[in-house]
Coordinates of C-alpha atoms in Angstrom, one line a residue:
X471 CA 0.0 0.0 0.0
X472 CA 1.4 2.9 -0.7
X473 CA 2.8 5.9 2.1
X474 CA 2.8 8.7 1.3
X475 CA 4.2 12.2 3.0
X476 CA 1.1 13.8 4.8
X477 CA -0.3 16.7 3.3
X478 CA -0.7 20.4 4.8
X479 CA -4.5 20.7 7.3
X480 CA -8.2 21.3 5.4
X481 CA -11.2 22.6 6.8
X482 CA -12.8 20.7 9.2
X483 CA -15.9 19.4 8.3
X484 CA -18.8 20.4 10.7
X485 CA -20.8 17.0 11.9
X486 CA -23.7 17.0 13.8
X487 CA -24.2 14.7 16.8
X488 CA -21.3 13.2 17.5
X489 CA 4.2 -16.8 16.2
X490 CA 2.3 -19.3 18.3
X491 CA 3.7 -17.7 21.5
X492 CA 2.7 -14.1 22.3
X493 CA 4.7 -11.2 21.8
X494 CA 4.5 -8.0 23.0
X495 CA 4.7 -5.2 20.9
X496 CA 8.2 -4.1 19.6
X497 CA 7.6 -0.7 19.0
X498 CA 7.1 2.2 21.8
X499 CA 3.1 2.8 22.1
X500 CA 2.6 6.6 20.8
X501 CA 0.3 7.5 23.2
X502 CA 0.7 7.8 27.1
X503 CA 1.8 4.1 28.4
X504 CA -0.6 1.8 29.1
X505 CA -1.3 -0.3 32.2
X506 CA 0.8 -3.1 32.4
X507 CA -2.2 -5.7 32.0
X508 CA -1.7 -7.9 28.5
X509 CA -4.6 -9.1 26.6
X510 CA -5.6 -12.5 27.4
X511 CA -6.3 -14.2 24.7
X512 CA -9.6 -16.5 24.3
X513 CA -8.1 -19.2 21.9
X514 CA -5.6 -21.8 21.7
X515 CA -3.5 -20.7 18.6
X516 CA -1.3 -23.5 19.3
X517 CA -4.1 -25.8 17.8
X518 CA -5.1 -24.3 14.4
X519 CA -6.9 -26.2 11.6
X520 CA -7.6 -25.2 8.2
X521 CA -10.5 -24.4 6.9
X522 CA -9.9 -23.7 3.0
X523 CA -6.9 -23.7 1.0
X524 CA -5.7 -23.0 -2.7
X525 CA -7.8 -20.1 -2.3
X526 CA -7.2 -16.4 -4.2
X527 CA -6.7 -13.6 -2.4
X528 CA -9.8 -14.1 0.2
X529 CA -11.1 -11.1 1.3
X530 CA -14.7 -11.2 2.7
X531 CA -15.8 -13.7 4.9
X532 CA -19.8 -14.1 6.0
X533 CA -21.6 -16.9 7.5
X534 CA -25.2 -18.2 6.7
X535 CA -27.5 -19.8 9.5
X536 CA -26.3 -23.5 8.8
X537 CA -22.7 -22.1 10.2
X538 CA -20.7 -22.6 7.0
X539 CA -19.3 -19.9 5.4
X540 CA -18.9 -17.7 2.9
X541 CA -15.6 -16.3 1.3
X542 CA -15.1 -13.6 -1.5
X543 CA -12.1 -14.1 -3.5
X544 CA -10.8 -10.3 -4.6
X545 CA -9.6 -10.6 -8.0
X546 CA -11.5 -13.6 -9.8
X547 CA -15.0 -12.5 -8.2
X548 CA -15.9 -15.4 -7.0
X549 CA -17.6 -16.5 -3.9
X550 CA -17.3 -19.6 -2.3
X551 CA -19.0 -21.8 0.1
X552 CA -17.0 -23.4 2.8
X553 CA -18.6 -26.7 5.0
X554 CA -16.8 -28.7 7.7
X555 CA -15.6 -31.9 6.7
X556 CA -13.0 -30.7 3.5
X557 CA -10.9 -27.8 2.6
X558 CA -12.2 -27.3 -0.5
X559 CA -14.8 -24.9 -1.1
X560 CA -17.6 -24.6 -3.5
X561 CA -18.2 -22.4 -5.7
X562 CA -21.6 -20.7 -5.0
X563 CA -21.6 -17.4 -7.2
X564 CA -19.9 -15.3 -9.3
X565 CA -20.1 -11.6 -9.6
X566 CA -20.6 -9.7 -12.7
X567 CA -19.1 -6.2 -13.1
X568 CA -15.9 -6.6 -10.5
X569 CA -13.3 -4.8 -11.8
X570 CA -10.0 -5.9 -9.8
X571 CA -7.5 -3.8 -10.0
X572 CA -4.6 -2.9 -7.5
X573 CA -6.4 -3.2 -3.9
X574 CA -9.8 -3.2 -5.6
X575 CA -11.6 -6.1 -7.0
X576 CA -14.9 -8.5 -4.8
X577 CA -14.0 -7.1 -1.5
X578 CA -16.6 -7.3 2.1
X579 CA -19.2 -10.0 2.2
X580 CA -22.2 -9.6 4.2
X581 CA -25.5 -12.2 5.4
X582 CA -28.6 -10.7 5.6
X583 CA -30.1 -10.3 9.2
X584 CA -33.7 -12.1 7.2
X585 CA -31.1 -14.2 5.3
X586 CA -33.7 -17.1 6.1
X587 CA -36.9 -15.2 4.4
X588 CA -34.9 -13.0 2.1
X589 CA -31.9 -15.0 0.5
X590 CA -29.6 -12.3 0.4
X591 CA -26.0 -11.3 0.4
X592 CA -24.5 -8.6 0.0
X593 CA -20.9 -7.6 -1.3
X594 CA -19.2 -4.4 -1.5
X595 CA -17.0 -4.8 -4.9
X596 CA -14.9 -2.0 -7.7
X597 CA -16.6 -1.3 -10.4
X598 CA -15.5 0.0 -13.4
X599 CA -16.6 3.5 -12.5
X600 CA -17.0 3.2 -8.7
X601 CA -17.0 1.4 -5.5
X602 CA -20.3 -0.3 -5.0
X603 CA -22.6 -2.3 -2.3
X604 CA -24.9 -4.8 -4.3
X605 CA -27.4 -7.7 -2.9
X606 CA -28.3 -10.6 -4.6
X607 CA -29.4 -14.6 -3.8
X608 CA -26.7 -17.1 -4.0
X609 CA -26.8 -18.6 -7.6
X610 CA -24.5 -19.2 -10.6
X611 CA -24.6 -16.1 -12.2
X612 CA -26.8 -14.1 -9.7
X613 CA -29.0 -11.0 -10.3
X614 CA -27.2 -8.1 -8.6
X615 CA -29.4 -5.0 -7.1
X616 CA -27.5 -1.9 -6.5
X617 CA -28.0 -1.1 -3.3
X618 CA -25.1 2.0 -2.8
X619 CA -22.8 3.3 -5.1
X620 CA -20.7 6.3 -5.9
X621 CA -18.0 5.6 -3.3
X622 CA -14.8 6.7 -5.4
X623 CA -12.1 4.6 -6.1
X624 CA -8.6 4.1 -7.0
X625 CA -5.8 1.6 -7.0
X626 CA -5.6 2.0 -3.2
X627 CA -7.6 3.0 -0.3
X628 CA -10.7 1.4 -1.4
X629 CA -12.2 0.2 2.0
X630 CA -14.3 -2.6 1.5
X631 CA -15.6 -4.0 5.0
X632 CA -19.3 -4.8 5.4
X633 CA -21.2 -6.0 8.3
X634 CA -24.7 -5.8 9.8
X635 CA -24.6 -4.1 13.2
X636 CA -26.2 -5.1 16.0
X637 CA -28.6 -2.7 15.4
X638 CA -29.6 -4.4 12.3
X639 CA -28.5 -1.7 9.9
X640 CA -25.7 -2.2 7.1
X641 CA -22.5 -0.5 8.2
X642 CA -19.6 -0.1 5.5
X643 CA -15.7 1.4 5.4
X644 CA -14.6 3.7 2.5
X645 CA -11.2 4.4 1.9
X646 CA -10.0 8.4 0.7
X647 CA -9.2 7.0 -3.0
X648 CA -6.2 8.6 -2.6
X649 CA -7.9 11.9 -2.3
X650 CA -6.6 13.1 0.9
X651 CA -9.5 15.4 1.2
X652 CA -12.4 13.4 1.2
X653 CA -11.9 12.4 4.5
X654 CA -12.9 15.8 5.9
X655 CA -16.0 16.3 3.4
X656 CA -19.0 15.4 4.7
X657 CA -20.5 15.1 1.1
X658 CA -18.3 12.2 0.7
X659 CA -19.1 9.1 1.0
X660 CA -15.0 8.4 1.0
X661 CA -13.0 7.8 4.0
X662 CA -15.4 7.2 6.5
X663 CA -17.6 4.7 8.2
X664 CA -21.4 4.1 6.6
X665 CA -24.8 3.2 8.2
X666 CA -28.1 2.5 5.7
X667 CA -30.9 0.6 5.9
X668 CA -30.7 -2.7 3.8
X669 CA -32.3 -0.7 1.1
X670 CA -28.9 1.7 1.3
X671 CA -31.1 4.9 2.5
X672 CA -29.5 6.9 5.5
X673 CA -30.2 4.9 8.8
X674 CA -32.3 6.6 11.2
X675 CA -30.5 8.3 14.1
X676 CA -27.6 8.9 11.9
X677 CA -25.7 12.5 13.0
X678 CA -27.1 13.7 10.0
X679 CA -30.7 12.4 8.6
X680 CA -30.2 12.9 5.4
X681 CA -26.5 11.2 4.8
X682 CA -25.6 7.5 5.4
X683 CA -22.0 9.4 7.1
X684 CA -22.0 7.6 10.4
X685 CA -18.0 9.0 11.3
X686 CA -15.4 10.7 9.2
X687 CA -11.9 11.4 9.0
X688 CA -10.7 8.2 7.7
X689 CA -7.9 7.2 5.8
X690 CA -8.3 3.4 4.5
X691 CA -10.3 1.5 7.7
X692 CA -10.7 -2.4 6.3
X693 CA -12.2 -3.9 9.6
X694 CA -14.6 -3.0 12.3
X695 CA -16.5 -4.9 14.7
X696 CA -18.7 -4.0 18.1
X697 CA -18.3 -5.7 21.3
X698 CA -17.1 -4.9 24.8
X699 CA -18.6 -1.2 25.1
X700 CA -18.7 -0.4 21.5
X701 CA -18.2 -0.4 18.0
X702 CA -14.0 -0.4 17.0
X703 CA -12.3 -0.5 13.8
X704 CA -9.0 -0.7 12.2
X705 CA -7.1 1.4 10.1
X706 CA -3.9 1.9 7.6
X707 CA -1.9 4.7 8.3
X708 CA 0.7 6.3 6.4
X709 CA 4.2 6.8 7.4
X710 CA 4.1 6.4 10.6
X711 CA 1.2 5.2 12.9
X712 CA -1.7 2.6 12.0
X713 CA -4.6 3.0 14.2
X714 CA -7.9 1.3 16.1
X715 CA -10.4 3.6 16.9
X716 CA -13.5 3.3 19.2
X717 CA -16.5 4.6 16.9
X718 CA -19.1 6.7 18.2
X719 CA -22.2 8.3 15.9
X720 CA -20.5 11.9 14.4
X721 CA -16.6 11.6 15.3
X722 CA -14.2 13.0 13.3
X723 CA -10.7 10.8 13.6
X724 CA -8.2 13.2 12.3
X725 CA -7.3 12.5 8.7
X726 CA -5.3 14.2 6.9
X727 CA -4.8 16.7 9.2
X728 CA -3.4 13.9 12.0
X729 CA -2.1 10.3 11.7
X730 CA -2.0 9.0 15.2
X731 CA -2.6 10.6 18.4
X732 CA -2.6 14.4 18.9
X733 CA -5.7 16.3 17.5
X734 CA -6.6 17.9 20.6
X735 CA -10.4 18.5 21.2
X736 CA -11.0 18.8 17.1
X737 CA -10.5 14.7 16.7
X738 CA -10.8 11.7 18.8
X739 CA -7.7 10.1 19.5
X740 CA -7.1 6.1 18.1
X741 CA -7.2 3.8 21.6
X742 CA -4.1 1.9 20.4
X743 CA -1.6 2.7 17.4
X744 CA 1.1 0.7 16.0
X745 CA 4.3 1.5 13.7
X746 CA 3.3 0.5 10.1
X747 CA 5.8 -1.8 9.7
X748 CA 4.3 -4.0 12.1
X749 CA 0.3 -3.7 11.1
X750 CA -1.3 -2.6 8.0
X751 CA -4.3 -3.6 10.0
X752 CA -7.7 -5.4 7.7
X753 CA -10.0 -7.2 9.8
X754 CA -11.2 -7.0 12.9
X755 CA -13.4 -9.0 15.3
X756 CA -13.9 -8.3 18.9
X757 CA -14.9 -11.5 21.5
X758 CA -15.2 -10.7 25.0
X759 CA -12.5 -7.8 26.3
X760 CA -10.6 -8.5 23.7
X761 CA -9.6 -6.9 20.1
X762 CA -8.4 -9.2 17.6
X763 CA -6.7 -7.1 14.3
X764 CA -5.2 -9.1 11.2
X765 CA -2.0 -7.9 10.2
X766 CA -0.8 -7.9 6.4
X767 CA 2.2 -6.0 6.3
X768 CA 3.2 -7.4 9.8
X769 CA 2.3 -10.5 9.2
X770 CA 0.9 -11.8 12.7
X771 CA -2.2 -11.3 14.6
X772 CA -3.0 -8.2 17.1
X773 CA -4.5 -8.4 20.4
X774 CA -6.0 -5.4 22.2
X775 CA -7.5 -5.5 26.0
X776 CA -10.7 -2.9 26.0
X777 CA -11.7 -1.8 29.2
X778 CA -15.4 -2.6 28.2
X779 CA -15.7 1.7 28.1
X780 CA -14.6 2.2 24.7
X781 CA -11.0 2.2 25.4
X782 CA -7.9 0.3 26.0
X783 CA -6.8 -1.7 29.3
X784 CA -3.4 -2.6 28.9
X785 CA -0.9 -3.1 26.1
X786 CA -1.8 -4.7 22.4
X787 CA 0.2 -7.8 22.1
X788 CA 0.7 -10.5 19.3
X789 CA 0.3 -14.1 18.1
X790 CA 1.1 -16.1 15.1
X791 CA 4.1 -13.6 14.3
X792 CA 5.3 -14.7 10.5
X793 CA 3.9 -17.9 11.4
X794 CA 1.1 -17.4 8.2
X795 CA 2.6 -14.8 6.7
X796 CA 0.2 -11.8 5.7
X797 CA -3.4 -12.1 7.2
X798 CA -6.6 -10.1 5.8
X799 CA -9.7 -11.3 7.6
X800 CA -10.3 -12.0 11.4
X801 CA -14.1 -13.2 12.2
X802 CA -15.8 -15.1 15.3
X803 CA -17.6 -17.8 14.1
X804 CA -20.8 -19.6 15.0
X805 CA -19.0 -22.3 15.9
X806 CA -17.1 -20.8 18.5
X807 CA -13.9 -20.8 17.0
X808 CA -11.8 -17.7 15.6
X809 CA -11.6 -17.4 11.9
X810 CA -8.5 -16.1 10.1
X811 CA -7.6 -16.1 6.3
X812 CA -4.0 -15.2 4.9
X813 CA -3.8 -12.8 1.8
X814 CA -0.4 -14.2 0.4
X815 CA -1.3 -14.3 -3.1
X816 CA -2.6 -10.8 -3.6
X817 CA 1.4 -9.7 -4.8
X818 CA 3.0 -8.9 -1.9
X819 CA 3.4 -11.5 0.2
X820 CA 5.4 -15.0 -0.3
X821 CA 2.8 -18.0 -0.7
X822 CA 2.7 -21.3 0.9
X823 CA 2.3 -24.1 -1.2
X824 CA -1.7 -24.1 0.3
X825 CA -2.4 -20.4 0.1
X826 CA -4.4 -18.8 0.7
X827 CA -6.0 -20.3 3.6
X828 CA -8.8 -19.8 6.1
X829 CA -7.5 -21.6 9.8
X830 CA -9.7 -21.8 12.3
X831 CA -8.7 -21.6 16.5
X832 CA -10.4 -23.3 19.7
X833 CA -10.9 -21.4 22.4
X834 CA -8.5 -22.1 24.9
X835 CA -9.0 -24.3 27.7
X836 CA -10.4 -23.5 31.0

């Protein structure tokens, strides 16, 4: 992804409302220390087992009421069905229209909340003129229904993630297409967090009725999740500090005019930052008080201890450190276990004779 040197300040927008063993992190935590409490992980990732493999470039991962899953594969725009009992998945559709290039391509996957009345998925995908959420049922060559479109894109900093809150309301992340500013205007629909109805109409008790903005002030966030006293999510920075942020209705979190910590009382402030070396942070799942972040560029898997008020509660610490090489999705699944798929085939990373793969992890004993 590339890092660019951060431009000068905008305007502010105005917004109304509001490795197997575990490391600690290497780098010294940009804002004030924390307490010296670890995260405790829930699972064993001594014990992994694999899910899928020979997959390309997984990206989204959903599951449908029977507990298997569902896996979006970036550049051939396929998605695939995966069932316990073999590593193979199924084919189960293919998307028409995908355009894959760079970071862009079949991106976020997401099961409707009525999946058992309605049929549908959705999938937030490039186009060849835009980033776009469709919905469609599960078939060879499924009808797609536009659902949102317009988000901007670009070779990078296309967002992509897609999930339906707890609230029942479709939440995605855009990325700034490159286009620094777009992260402080409130007319765009780049770089920030989304809320619509399944329909893709502005989500009542958004900060502003009329727009599906839910937050701002993003650069490229690829994961979010809710759990333990809110809703959080993950995000690329540039040179210097990769962030996860606790999400409230309205907030503005700083870019361009801050990467990291230090925007005073105009921005909120990331709970926990890391050097980009050792993030480049995609998906996110939260499962009891603790944060899990997949890593691509640092190739392991980030834990963070939240305090259950929206914050952190000690120091972020990691597992499976080069063990998989680069990861891209992190998801809790019905079954109890912790999902995670590896991204080694997307041109940067160095594949395994089995990549990509999704593993799966136990929860630990006791």
């Amino acid at each position: 992804m590339p890092r660019k040197t951060r431009a000068m300040a905008f305007p502010i927008a105005v917004f109304t409302a509001a490795s197997l063993v575990a490391a600690p992190a290497s780098a010294t935590p940009q804002v004030s220390p924390h307490k010296a409490a670890r995260a405790n992980p829930a699972f064993d990732f001594s014990k992994p087992q694999t899910a899928a493999t020979n997959l390309t470039v997984p990206w989204g991962l959903a599951f449908l009421p029977d507990g298997s899953a569902l896996v979006s594969e970036r550049t051939t725009a396929r998605i695939l069905k995966v069932t316990s009992g073999s590593t193979t998945p199924t084919e189960v559709a293919k998307l028409s229209g995908v355009a894959s290039t760079g970071e862009g391509g079949l991106l976020g996957l997401a099961v409707s909340p009525d999946y058992a009345k309605d049929g549908y998925v959705y999938a937030y995908y490039t186009s060849s003129t835009d980033n776009r959420i469709v919905r469609f049922k599960l078939a060879a060559s499924p009808q797609q229904e536009v659902v949102f479109s317009g988000i901007a894109k670009n070779s990078f900093h296309d967002g992509g993630r897609i999930h339906f809150g707890p609230d029942g309301f479709l939440y995605a992340s855009t990325g700034d297409a490159g286009t620094k500013p777009n992260a402080q205007n409130a007319s765009s629909p780049n770089g920030k967090i989304l809320r619509m109805t399944a329909e893709g109409k502005p989500a009542p008790g958004n900060p502003t009725p009329s727009s599906v903005v839910y937050s701002l002030g993003h650069r490229n966030v690829q994961g979010f999740a809710w759990g333990a006293g809110g809703m959080y999510a993950s995000e690329f920075g540039q040179d210097t500090w990769d962030e996860v942020n606790h999400i409230t209705p309205g907030g503005n979190y700083g870019w361009p005019n801050v990467e990291g910590t230090g925007g005073g009382s105009n921005y909120i402030d990331p709970i926990a930052t890391w050097r980009t070396r050792e993030a480049s942070p995609s998906g996110t799942a939260v499962v009891g008080d603790t944060l899990y972040t997949a890593a691509l560029g640092g190739r392991r898997l980030w834990t963070v201890p939240l305090d259950g008020k929206g914050g952190s509660s000690g120091t972020p610490t990691a597992v499976l450190q080069g063990t998989y090489g680069r990861l891209r999705t992190v998801e809790l699944g019905p079954d109890g276990w912790l999902w995670v798929t590896t991204s080694n085939r997307d041109g940067r990373g160095s594949p395994a004779g089995t990549d990509d793969r999704i593993l799966r992890f136990p929860k630990a004993a006791g």
